[in-house]
């Protein structure tokens, strides 16, 4: 079936990328800043919020549950919270659009409030597994009825007071960790998440920043024990959201692979639980310099100067995967242009993102002439050694913003244009992606 509303877009061989850009705010931090502000008593202020569709879905849901959320003309967001325990019953289903983070974290919040909420989403989100959050939240007492396979649409009937839980994460997922911690916010006593493999720690940092009693203890085996005391009182905050490293990733790789490029990306969040891509690209020979390293909103940031480089293929250590879990699609593009072989393993989680990112990237890269083999848990890619890819194909983006942007970058180093069947999903996380790209091509 052809989607009548799709907006195809072609990307072709580029002039050198030159200049300085600032990328939009971090998606993970933006979601959390709205959620926690909406649970604080009083007015919080958020600057640099990502105004992508995913974050706007979170804002709409928090409004539907009682928070007052406004954007001022100067771009600052003002949020009046309802207090932990104060979420109201939403009158209509919460539309999560494409956003897994909104869905899973908000399911956690609803689970320990005396309200019922129905969650719906687009075709991509409705195919994603929610069992991973349903399991722990049901153990805390929430009553959840989901569509077959533990999918959306689903309904969460919260329980208050909920039952505190000690939960060992069965997979490396910051969303599952955060869902349990957020449910713990309104649960009497201590809720614990045991995390054998560290994942992004924005929830922990921000919960503490808002005044929740939260401790993190790392045992001798490296496993993290995160404990939160419930029935917390959150104090309103002023937050500055740093730039999203997952959005910067597309311009980092674009500057590395487009010959003659020299780009500075300002204000990139470099929390160690997010910065894996920079490390891997540097190990591949990427010329990336960190300038003016500093702290913004309790998170490490720097400006990144990135120059065209002759990349070399490597075996990527699977241990780095959680710290660059959203960056593999664009890393695969870099690998397709590197000299020699890049091998990735341990990436089964990529199969349950906005699309099956291993299958979709393998198919798309093959279609534009790259040499790729797909294994159960990774891709093996033999690069061109810097020569342009043949290109000349239309790529199915599968409603996955990161697939669309990855192939847009591939188009910049292809002999024939690469067409994305629908560019619209880019607006979920990076509304001004094309504008920034055009600015670097002048
Ligand atoms: C996110 C966690 C990751 C990531 C997603 C955002 C978050 O998902 O892929 O884009 O904000 O917590 P998982 O926790 O499912 O790995």
GROMACS .gro file of C-alpha atoms and ligand atoms in nm:
model
  458
    1UNK     CA    1   0.000   0.000   0.000
    2UNK     CA    2   0.139   0.343  -0.085
    3UNK     CA    3   0.125   0.598   0.192
    4UNK     CA    4  -0.039   0.904   0.033
    5UNK     CA    5   0.098   1.130   0.304
    6UNK     CA    6   0.463   1.021   0.276
    7UNK     CA    7   0.723   1.287   0.195
    8UNK     CA    8   1.012   1.131   0.003
    9UNK     CA    9   1.348   1.310   0.009
   10UNK     CA   10   1.670   1.254  -0.189
   11UNK     CA   11   2.025   1.318  -0.068
   12UNK     CA   12   2.317   1.334  -0.310
   13UNK     CA   13   2.694   1.371  -0.319
   14UNK     CA   14   2.787   1.670  -0.106
   15UNK     CA   15   3.034   1.955  -0.117
   16UNK     CA   16   3.261   1.962   0.192
   17UNK     CA   17   3.066   2.035   0.512
   18UNK     CA   18   3.199   2.348   0.680
   19UNK     CA   19   3.094   2.558   0.975
   20UNK     CA   20   2.956   2.549   1.324
   21UNK     CA   21   2.618   2.416   1.436
   22UNK     CA   22   2.431   2.369   1.761
   23UNK     CA   23   2.214   2.062   1.773
   24UNK     CA   24   1.883   2.048   1.963
   25UNK     CA   25   1.836   1.936   2.322
   26UNK     CA   26   1.881   1.581   2.443
   27UNK     CA   27   1.569   1.371   2.394
   28UNK     CA   28   1.615   1.153   2.703
   29UNK     CA   29   1.682   1.452   2.929
   30UNK     CA   30   1.395   1.651   2.776
   31UNK     CA   31   1.141   1.375   2.851
   32UNK     CA   32   1.262   1.343   3.208
   33UNK     CA   33   1.270   1.718   3.269
   34UNK     CA   34   0.901   1.745   3.175
   35UNK     CA   35   0.798   1.441   3.377
   36UNK     CA   36   0.980   1.538   3.696
   37UNK     CA   37   0.883   1.906   3.668
   38UNK     CA   38   0.521   1.792   3.635
   39UNK     CA   39   0.559   1.603   3.964
   40UNK     CA   40   0.732   1.880   4.158
   41UNK     CA   41   0.533   2.124   4.370
   42UNK     CA   42   0.574   2.471   4.212
   43UNK     CA   43   0.717   2.610   3.890
   44UNK     CA   44   1.014   2.459   3.705
   45UNK     CA   45   1.188   2.619   3.409
   46UNK     CA   46   1.347   2.428   3.125
   47UNK     CA   47   1.573   2.584   2.862
   48UNK     CA   48   1.694   2.399   2.554
   49UNK     CA   49   1.408   2.148   2.558
   50UNK     CA   50   1.396   1.933   2.245
   51UNK     CA   51   1.078   2.032   2.063
   52UNK     CA   52   1.049   1.709   1.866
   53UNK     CA   53   0.729   1.507   1.837
   54UNK     CA   54   0.838   1.249   2.095
   55UNK     CA   55   0.895   1.508   2.368
   56UNK     CA   56   0.577   1.694   2.273
   57UNK     CA   57   0.389   1.366   2.327
   58UNK     CA   58   0.527   1.357   2.682
   59UNK     CA   59   0.424   1.722   2.735
   60UNK     CA   60   0.069   1.651   2.614
   61UNK     CA   61   0.041   1.347   2.841
   62UNK     CA   62   0.162   1.536   3.149
   63UNK     CA   63  -0.089   1.810   3.071
   64UNK     CA   64  -0.364   1.551   3.036
   65UNK     CA   65  -0.270   1.430   3.385
   66UNK     CA   66  -0.294   1.773   3.544
   67UNK     CA   67   0.034   1.963   3.495
   68UNK     CA   68   0.039   2.312   3.347
   69UNK     CA   69   0.303   2.330   3.075
   70UNK     CA   70   0.370   2.639   2.866
   71UNK     CA   71   0.630   2.746   2.615
   72UNK     CA   72   0.730   3.110   2.638
   73UNK     CA   73   0.816   3.313   2.329
   74UNK     CA   74   1.186   3.309   2.423
   75UNK     CA   75   1.182   2.928   2.400
   76UNK     CA   76   1.187   2.861   2.773
   77UNK     CA   77   0.935   2.610   2.906
   78UNK     CA   78   0.749   2.669   3.235
   79UNK     CA   79   0.595   2.375   3.416
   80UNK     CA   80   0.367   2.381   3.721
   81UNK     CA   81   0.369   2.039   3.880
   82UNK     CA   82   0.096   1.856   4.065
   83UNK     CA   83   0.319   1.691   4.327
   84UNK     CA   84   0.412   1.323   4.353
   85UNK     CA   85   0.085   1.134   4.405
   86UNK     CA   86  -0.113   1.415   4.243
   87UNK     CA   87  -0.148   1.294   3.884
   88UNK     CA   88  -0.507   1.315   3.760
   89UNK     CA   89  -0.700   1.064   3.559
   90UNK     CA   90  -0.657   1.153   3.189
   91UNK     CA   91  -0.992   1.188   3.010
   92UNK     CA   92  -0.873   1.040   2.683
   93UNK     CA   93  -0.618   0.786   2.568
   94UNK     CA   94  -0.259   0.913   2.588
   95UNK     CA   95  -0.123   0.930   2.232
   96UNK     CA   96   0.244   0.836   2.247
   97UNK     CA   97   0.301   0.871   1.872
   98UNK     CA   98   0.634   0.707   1.790
   99UNK     CA   99   0.786   0.740   2.137
  100UNK     CA  100   0.894   0.434   2.332
  101UNK     CA  101   1.054   0.647   2.602
  102UNK     CA  102   0.730   0.840   2.668
  103UNK     CA  103   0.532   0.517   2.682
  104UNK     CA  104   0.754   0.315   2.911
  105UNK     CA  105   0.840   0.594   3.154
  106UNK     CA  106   0.481   0.718   3.177
  107UNK     CA  107   0.355   0.363   3.234
  108UNK     CA  108   0.585   0.366   3.538
  109UNK     CA  109   0.438   0.693   3.667
  110UNK     CA  110   0.077   0.582   3.619
  111UNK     CA  111   0.146   0.242   3.782
  112UNK     CA  112   0.173   0.388   4.133
  113UNK     CA  113  -0.100   0.654   4.103
  114UNK     CA  114  -0.470   0.582   4.167
  115UNK     CA  115  -0.559   0.646   3.802
  116UNK     CA  116  -0.620   0.452   3.483
  117UNK     CA  117  -0.459   0.547   3.152
  118UNK     CA  118  -0.478   0.400   2.805
  119UNK     CA  119  -0.168   0.425   2.587
  120UNK     CA  120  -0.186   0.429   2.207
  121UNK     CA  121   0.079   0.489   1.943
  122UNK     CA  122   0.172   0.473   1.576
  123UNK     CA  123   0.236   0.153   1.378
  124UNK     CA  124   0.604   0.138   1.480
  125UNK     CA  125   0.538   0.186   1.851
  126UNK     CA  126   0.244  -0.055   1.842
  127UNK     CA  127   0.482  -0.328   1.727
  128UNK     CA  128   0.729  -0.281   2.015
  129UNK     CA  129   0.741  -0.504   2.324
  130UNK     CA  130   0.602  -0.357   2.645
  131UNK     CA  131   0.623  -0.682   2.843
  132UNK     CA  132   0.960  -0.564   2.974
  133UNK     CA  133   0.784  -0.288   3.172
  134UNK     CA  134   0.456  -0.470   3.229
  135UNK     CA  135   0.637  -0.743   3.429
  136UNK     CA  136   0.794  -0.525   3.701
  137UNK     CA  137   0.501  -0.281   3.716
  138UNK     CA  138   0.254  -0.569   3.763
  139UNK     CA  139   0.473  -0.694   4.047
  140UNK     CA  140   0.431  -0.351   4.205
  141UNK     CA  141   0.055  -0.399   4.187
  142UNK     CA  142  -0.050  -0.226   3.864
  143UNK     CA  143  -0.318  -0.398   3.663
  144UNK     CA  144  -0.217  -0.384   3.297
  145UNK     CA  145  -0.415  -0.517   3.003
  146UNK     CA  146  -0.218  -0.512   2.681
  147UNK     CA  147  -0.280  -0.612   2.321
  148UNK     CA  148  -0.148  -0.955   2.216
  149UNK     CA  149   0.229  -0.991   2.264
  150UNK     CA  150   0.233  -0.727   2.540
  151UNK     CA  151   0.188  -0.442   2.292
  152UNK     CA  152  -0.002  -0.116   2.251
  153UNK     CA  153  -0.283  -0.024   2.278
  154UNK     CA  154  -0.272  -0.104   2.648
  155UNK     CA  155  -0.433   0.011   2.967
  156UNK     CA  156  -0.259   0.067   3.300
  157UNK     CA  157  -0.468   0.071   3.619
  158UNK     CA  158  -0.240   0.209   3.885
  159UNK     CA  159  -0.232   0.098   4.247
  160UNK     CA  160  -0.177   0.344   4.533
  161UNK     CA  161  -0.009   0.265   4.756
  162UNK     CA  162   0.193   0.039   4.526
  163UNK     CA  163   0.419  -0.239   4.652
  164UNK     CA  164   0.793  -0.161   4.664
  165UNK     CA  165   1.006  -0.392   4.453
  166UNK     CA  166   1.365  -0.500   4.414
  167UNK     CA  167   1.402  -0.566   4.043
  168UNK     CA  168   1.700  -0.706   3.855
  169UNK     CA  169   1.698  -0.585   3.495
  170UNK     CA  170   1.685  -0.882   3.255
  171UNK     CA  171   1.815  -0.662   2.968
  172UNK     CA  172   2.025  -0.345   2.948
  173UNK     CA  173   1.745  -0.088   2.926
  174UNK     CA  174   1.737   0.262   3.069
  175UNK     CA  175   1.367   0.277   2.987
  176UNK     CA  176   1.285  -0.024   3.203
  177UNK     CA  177   1.512   0.103   3.481
  178UNK     CA  178   1.345   0.443   3.467
  179UNK     CA  179   0.991   0.301   3.458
  180UNK     CA  180   1.056   0.115   3.786
  181UNK     CA  181   1.229   0.414   3.951
  182UNK     CA  182   0.946   0.646   3.848
  183UNK     CA  183   0.688   0.400   3.983
  184UNK     CA  184   0.896   0.395   4.301
  185UNK     CA  185   0.859   0.773   4.338
  186UNK     CA  186   0.504   0.735   4.471
  187UNK     CA  187   0.553   0.397   4.641
  188UNK     CA  188   0.605   0.376   5.018
  189UNK     CA  189   0.951   0.255   5.124
  190UNK     CA  190   1.248   0.168   4.905
  191UNK     CA  191   1.224   0.056   4.543
  192UNK     CA  192   1.543  -0.095   4.407
  193UNK     CA  193   1.667  -0.155   4.053
  194UNK     CA  194   1.964  -0.388   4.011
  195UNK     CA  195   2.152  -0.307   3.694
  196UNK     CA  196   2.425  -0.553   3.589
  197UNK     CA  197   2.511  -0.355   3.273
  198UNK     CA  198   2.515   0.025   3.316
  199UNK     CA  199   2.280   0.223   3.092
  200UNK     CA  200   2.218   0.597   3.057
  201UNK     CA  201   2.182   0.746   3.404
  202UNK     CA  202   1.982   1.063   3.333
  203UNK     CA  203   1.692   0.946   3.554
  204UNK     CA  204   1.920   0.893   3.852
  205UNK     CA  205   2.092   1.230   3.805
  206UNK     CA  206   1.771   1.421   3.760
  207UNK     CA  207   1.574   1.249   4.037
  208UNK     CA  208   1.852   1.348   4.275
  209UNK     CA  209   1.857   1.701   4.132
  210UNK     CA  210   1.484   1.733   4.210
  211UNK     CA  211   1.552   1.626   4.568
  212UNK     CA  212   1.451   1.259   4.567
  213UNK     CA  213   1.643   1.035   4.805
  214UNK     CA  214   1.825   0.812   4.559
  215UNK     CA  215   2.144   0.614   4.615
  216UNK     CA  216   2.362   0.421   4.372
  217UNK     CA  217   2.595   0.153   4.500
  218UNK     CA  218   2.824  -0.041   4.268
  219UNK     CA  219   2.914  -0.386   4.401
  220UNK     CA  220   3.244  -0.570   4.348
  221UNK     CA  221   3.110  -0.729   4.027
  222UNK     CA  222   3.028  -0.387   3.878
  223UNK     CA  223   2.652  -0.429   3.923
  224UNK     CA  224   2.469  -0.109   4.019
  225UNK     CA  225   2.209  -0.109   4.295
  226UNK     CA  226   1.987   0.196   4.256
  227UNK     CA  227   1.751   0.264   4.544
  228UNK     CA  228   1.486   0.532   4.565
  229UNK     CA  229   1.280   0.625   4.871
  230UNK     CA  230   0.920   0.672   4.767
  231UNK     CA  231   0.653   0.924   4.854
  232UNK     CA  232   0.920   1.175   4.767
  233UNK     CA  233   0.866   1.547   4.758
  234UNK     CA  234   1.020   1.697   4.447
  235UNK     CA  235   1.138   2.058   4.448
  236UNK     CA  236   1.101   2.262   4.127
  237UNK     CA  237   1.420   2.315   3.929
  238UNK     CA  238   1.574   2.529   3.659
  239UNK     CA  239   1.714   2.298   3.394
  240UNK     CA  240   1.936   2.360   3.093
  241UNK     CA  241   1.916   2.066   2.855
  242UNK     CA  242   2.247   1.989   2.679
  243UNK     CA  243   2.262   1.903   2.307
  244UNK     CA  244   2.174   1.546   2.215
  245UNK     CA  245   2.479   1.327   2.138
  246UNK     CA  246   2.247   1.092   1.947
  247UNK     CA  247   2.155   1.377   1.711
  248UNK     CA  248   2.512   1.507   1.695
  249UNK     CA  249   2.608   1.156   1.579
  250UNK     CA  250   2.472   1.215   1.227
  251UNK     CA  251   2.682   1.528   1.179
  252UNK     CA  252   2.990   1.371   1.339
  253UNK     CA  253   2.979   1.087   1.088
  254UNK     CA  254   2.882   1.317   0.800
  255UNK     CA  255   3.188   1.537   0.868
  256UNK     CA  256   3.414   1.233   0.894
  257UNK     CA  257   3.303   1.079   0.563
  258UNK     CA  258   3.241   1.377   0.334
  259UNK     CA  259   3.586   1.468   0.191
  260UNK     CA  260   3.717   1.812   0.287
  261UNK     CA  261   3.478   1.861   0.580
  262UNK     CA  262   3.557   2.056   0.897
  263UNK     CA  263   3.260   2.102   1.131
  264UNK     CA  264   3.225   2.217   1.490
  265UNK     CA  265   2.922   2.089   1.679
  266UNK     CA  266   2.853   2.301   1.986
  267UNK     CA  267   2.725   2.193   2.325
  268UNK     CA  268   2.719   1.814   2.280
  269UNK     CA  269   2.621   1.612   2.588
  270UNK     CA  270   2.900   1.368   2.668
  271UNK     CA  271   2.766   1.179   2.968
  272UNK     CA  272   2.989   0.865   2.978
  273UNK     CA  273   2.677   0.646   2.953
  274UNK     CA  274   2.607   0.808   2.613
  275UNK     CA  275   2.946   0.882   2.459
  276UNK     CA  276   3.039   0.541   2.312
  277UNK     CA  277   3.019   0.653   1.949
  278UNK     CA  278   3.289   0.919   1.986
  279UNK     CA  279   3.524   0.659   2.138
  280UNK     CA  280   3.456   0.404   1.864
  281UNK     CA  281   3.496   0.656   1.582
  282UNK     CA  282   3.823   0.779   1.734
  283UNK     CA  283   3.944   0.417   1.750
  284UNK     CA  284   3.855   0.394   1.377
  285UNK     CA  285   4.084   0.690   1.312
  286UNK     CA  286   3.822   0.966   1.325
  287UNK     CA  287   3.962   1.314   1.382
  288UNK     CA  288   3.733   1.436   1.663
  289UNK     CA  289   3.859   1.696   1.910
  290UNK     CA  290   3.680   1.789   2.230
  291UNK     CA  291   3.687   2.164   2.291
  292UNK     CA  292   3.587   2.360   2.601
  293UNK     CA  293   3.477   2.058   2.808
  294UNK     CA  294   3.237   2.184   3.077
  295UNK     CA  295   2.919   2.103   3.270
  296UNK     CA  296   2.568   2.204   3.167
  297UNK     CA  297   2.267   2.112   3.381
  298UNK     CA  298   2.468   1.855   3.577
  299UNK     CA  299   2.584   1.679   3.259
  300UNK     CA  300   2.929   1.689   3.095
  301UNK     CA  301   2.931   1.868   2.758
  302UNK     CA  302   3.189   1.984   2.504
  303UNK     CA  303   3.208   2.132   2.155
  304UNK     CA  304   3.327   1.876   1.903
  305UNK     CA  305   3.549   1.967   1.609
  306UNK     CA  306   3.526   1.696   1.345
  307UNK     CA  307   3.737   1.676   1.031
  308UNK     CA  308   3.723   1.440   0.735
  309UNK     CA  309   3.924   1.126   0.814
  310UNK     CA  310   4.031   0.800   0.657
  311UNK     CA  311   3.838   0.559   0.879
  312UNK     CA  312   3.955   0.202   0.941
  313UNK     CA  313   3.721  -0.090   1.020
  314UNK     CA  314   3.736  -0.240   1.369
  315UNK     CA  315   3.575  -0.507   1.586
  316UNK     CA  316   3.344  -0.310   1.815
  317UNK     CA  317   3.353  -0.432   2.176
  318UNK     CA  318   2.993  -0.532   2.264
  319UNK     CA  319   3.047  -0.386   2.613
  320UNK     CA  320   3.030  -0.038   2.457
  321UNK     CA  321   2.683  -0.105   2.307
  322UNK     CA  322   2.464   0.044   2.585
  323UNK     CA  323   2.656   0.373   2.569
  324UNK     CA  324   2.582   0.411   2.197
  325UNK     CA  325   2.270   0.200   2.156
  326UNK     CA  326   2.095   0.455   1.931
  327UNK     CA  327   2.410   0.529   1.728
  328UNK     CA  328   2.460   0.193   1.554
  329UNK     CA  329   2.263   0.283   1.239
  330UNK     CA  330   2.495   0.578   1.169
  331UNK     CA  331   2.804   0.380   1.278
  332UNK     CA  332   2.711   0.123   1.013
  333UNK     CA  333   2.721   0.401   0.751
  334UNK     CA  334   3.067   0.505   0.873
  335UNK     CA  335   3.177   0.140   0.855
  336UNK     CA  336   3.047   0.109   0.498
  337UNK     CA  337   3.292   0.385   0.399
  338UNK     CA  338   3.588   0.274   0.613
  339UNK     CA  339   3.885   0.076   0.496
  340UNK     CA  340   3.854  -0.293   0.589
  341UNK     CA  341   3.606  -0.485   0.798
  342UNK     CA  342   3.391  -0.369   1.089
  343UNK     CA  343   3.235  -0.638   1.305
  344UNK     CA  344   2.957  -0.569   1.556
  345UNK     CA  345   2.803  -0.820   1.797
  346UNK     CA  346   2.578  -0.822   2.103
  347UNK     CA  347   2.319  -0.595   1.944
  348UNK     CA  348   1.998  -0.797   1.979
  349UNK     CA  349   1.829  -0.494   2.143
  350UNK     CA  350   1.852  -0.316   1.804
  351UNK     CA  351   1.582  -0.551   1.675
  352UNK     CA  352   1.319  -0.394   1.906
  353UNK     CA  353   1.385  -0.024   1.845
  354UNK     CA  354   1.161   0.199   1.628
  355UNK     CA  355   1.237  -0.063   1.360
  356UNK     CA  356   1.449  -0.380   1.350
  357UNK     CA  357   1.762  -0.172   1.300
  358UNK     CA  358   1.986  -0.466   1.210
  359UNK     CA  359   1.757  -0.594   0.934
  360UNK     CA  360   1.659  -0.250   0.804
  361UNK     CA  361   2.017  -0.117   0.796
  362UNK     CA  362   2.148  -0.435   0.631
  363UNK     CA  363   1.879  -0.421   0.361
  364UNK     CA  364   1.924  -0.049   0.298
  365UNK     CA  365   2.303  -0.059   0.288
  366UNK     CA  366   2.294  -0.351   0.045
  367UNK     CA  367   2.047  -0.159  -0.172
  368UNK     CA  368   2.297   0.128  -0.208
  369UNK     CA  369   2.584  -0.107  -0.287
  370UNK     CA  370   2.757  -0.161   0.049
  371UNK     CA  371   2.897  -0.501   0.141
  372UNK     CA  372   2.709  -0.618   0.451
  373UNK     CA  373   2.630  -0.946   0.621
  374UNK     CA  374   2.366  -0.966   0.892
  375UNK     CA  375   2.416  -1.204   1.184
  376UNK     CA  376   2.174  -1.276   1.466
  377UNK     CA  377   2.314  -0.999   1.686
  378UNK     CA  378   2.514  -0.766   1.463
  379UNK     CA  379   2.639  -0.667   1.118
  380UNK     CA  380   2.968  -0.739   0.946
  381UNK     CA  381   3.054  -0.462   0.701
  382UNK     CA  382   3.338  -0.442   0.448
  383UNK     CA  383   3.395  -0.077   0.370
  384UNK     CA  384   3.483   0.101   0.047
  385UNK     CA  385   3.803   0.253   0.187
  386UNK     CA  386   3.662   0.601   0.138
  387UNK     CA  387   3.529   0.562  -0.216
  388UNK     CA  388   3.170   0.675  -0.258
  389UNK     CA  389   2.894   0.415  -0.239
  390UNK     CA  390   2.700   0.345  -0.560
  391UNK     CA  391   2.371   0.477  -0.408
  392UNK     CA  392   2.076   0.508  -0.645
  393UNK     CA  393   1.806   0.337  -0.438
  394UNK     CA  394   1.495   0.425  -0.242
  395UNK     CA  395   1.518   0.328   0.124
  396UNK     CA  396   1.221   0.228   0.338
  397UNK     CA  397   1.256   0.423   0.662
  398UNK     CA  398   1.001   0.213   0.854
  399UNK     CA  399   0.887   0.516   1.061
  400UNK     CA  400   1.233   0.519   1.219
  401UNK     CA  401   1.394   0.865   1.246
  402UNK     CA  402   1.746   0.727   1.291
  403UNK     CA  403   1.719   0.506   0.982
  404UNK     CA  404   1.607   0.808   0.777
  405UNK     CA  405   1.895   1.029   0.898
  406UNK     CA  406   2.152   0.751   0.857
  407UNK     CA  407   2.063   0.706   0.491
  408UNK     CA  408   2.050   1.082   0.440
  409UNK     CA  409   2.417   1.087   0.547
  410UNK     CA  410   2.493   0.788   0.323
  411UNK     CA  411   2.346   0.987   0.032
  412UNK     CA  412   2.608   1.261   0.089
  413UNK     CA  413   2.880   1.012  -0.008
  414UNK     CA  414   2.702   0.819  -0.285
  415UNK     CA  415   2.748   0.844  -0.662
  416UNK     CA  416   2.374   0.839  -0.734
  417UNK     CA  417   2.119   0.997  -0.498
  418UNK     CA  418   1.976   0.803  -0.205
  419UNK     CA  419   1.604   0.857  -0.158
  420UNK     CA  420   1.427   0.812   0.175
  421UNK     CA  421   1.066   0.703   0.119
  422UNK     CA  422   0.936   0.933   0.395
  423UNK     CA  423   1.145   1.197   0.572
  424UNK     CA  424   0.868   1.294   0.819
  425UNK     CA  425   0.986   1.067   1.108
  426UNK     CA  426   1.298   1.283   1.146
  427UNK     CA  427   1.080   1.535   1.331
  428UNK     CA  428   1.038   1.295   1.623
  429UNK     CA  429   1.390   1.374   1.746
  430UNK     CA  430   1.559   1.628   1.514
  431UNK     CA  431   1.316   1.874   1.349
  432UNK     CA  432   1.588   2.100   1.203
  433UNK     CA  433   1.815   1.822   1.072
  434UNK     CA  434   1.780   1.925   0.707
  435UNK     CA  435   1.819   2.297   0.781
  436UNK     CA  436   2.144   2.239   0.971
  437UNK     CA  437   2.275   2.016   0.693
  438UNK     CA  438   2.196   2.277   0.428
  439UNK     CA  439   2.376   2.540   0.639
  440UNK     CA  440   2.696   2.334   0.641
  441UNK     CA  441   2.683   2.291   0.261
  442UNK     CA  442   2.708   2.664   0.176
  443LIG     C1  443   1.621   0.578   2.618
  443LIG     C2  444   1.675   0.454   2.636
  443LIG     C3  445   1.712   0.366   2.524
  443LIG     C4  446   1.719   0.440   2.392
  443LIG     C5  447   1.604   0.533   2.372
  443LIG     C6  448   1.598   0.635   2.485
  443LIG     C7  449   1.585   0.658   2.738
  443LIG     O1  450   1.615   0.263   2.511
  443LIG     O2  451   1.725   0.348   2.284
  443LIG     O3  452   1.615   0.602   2.250
  443LIG     O4  453   1.562   0.778   2.725
  443LIG     O5  454   1.579   0.599   2.847
  443LIG     P1  455   1.627   0.127   2.597
  443LIG     O6  456   1.620   0.163   2.738
  443LIG     O7  457   1.508   0.046   2.555
  443LIG     O8  458   1.756   0.066   2.553
   0.00000   0.00000   0.00000
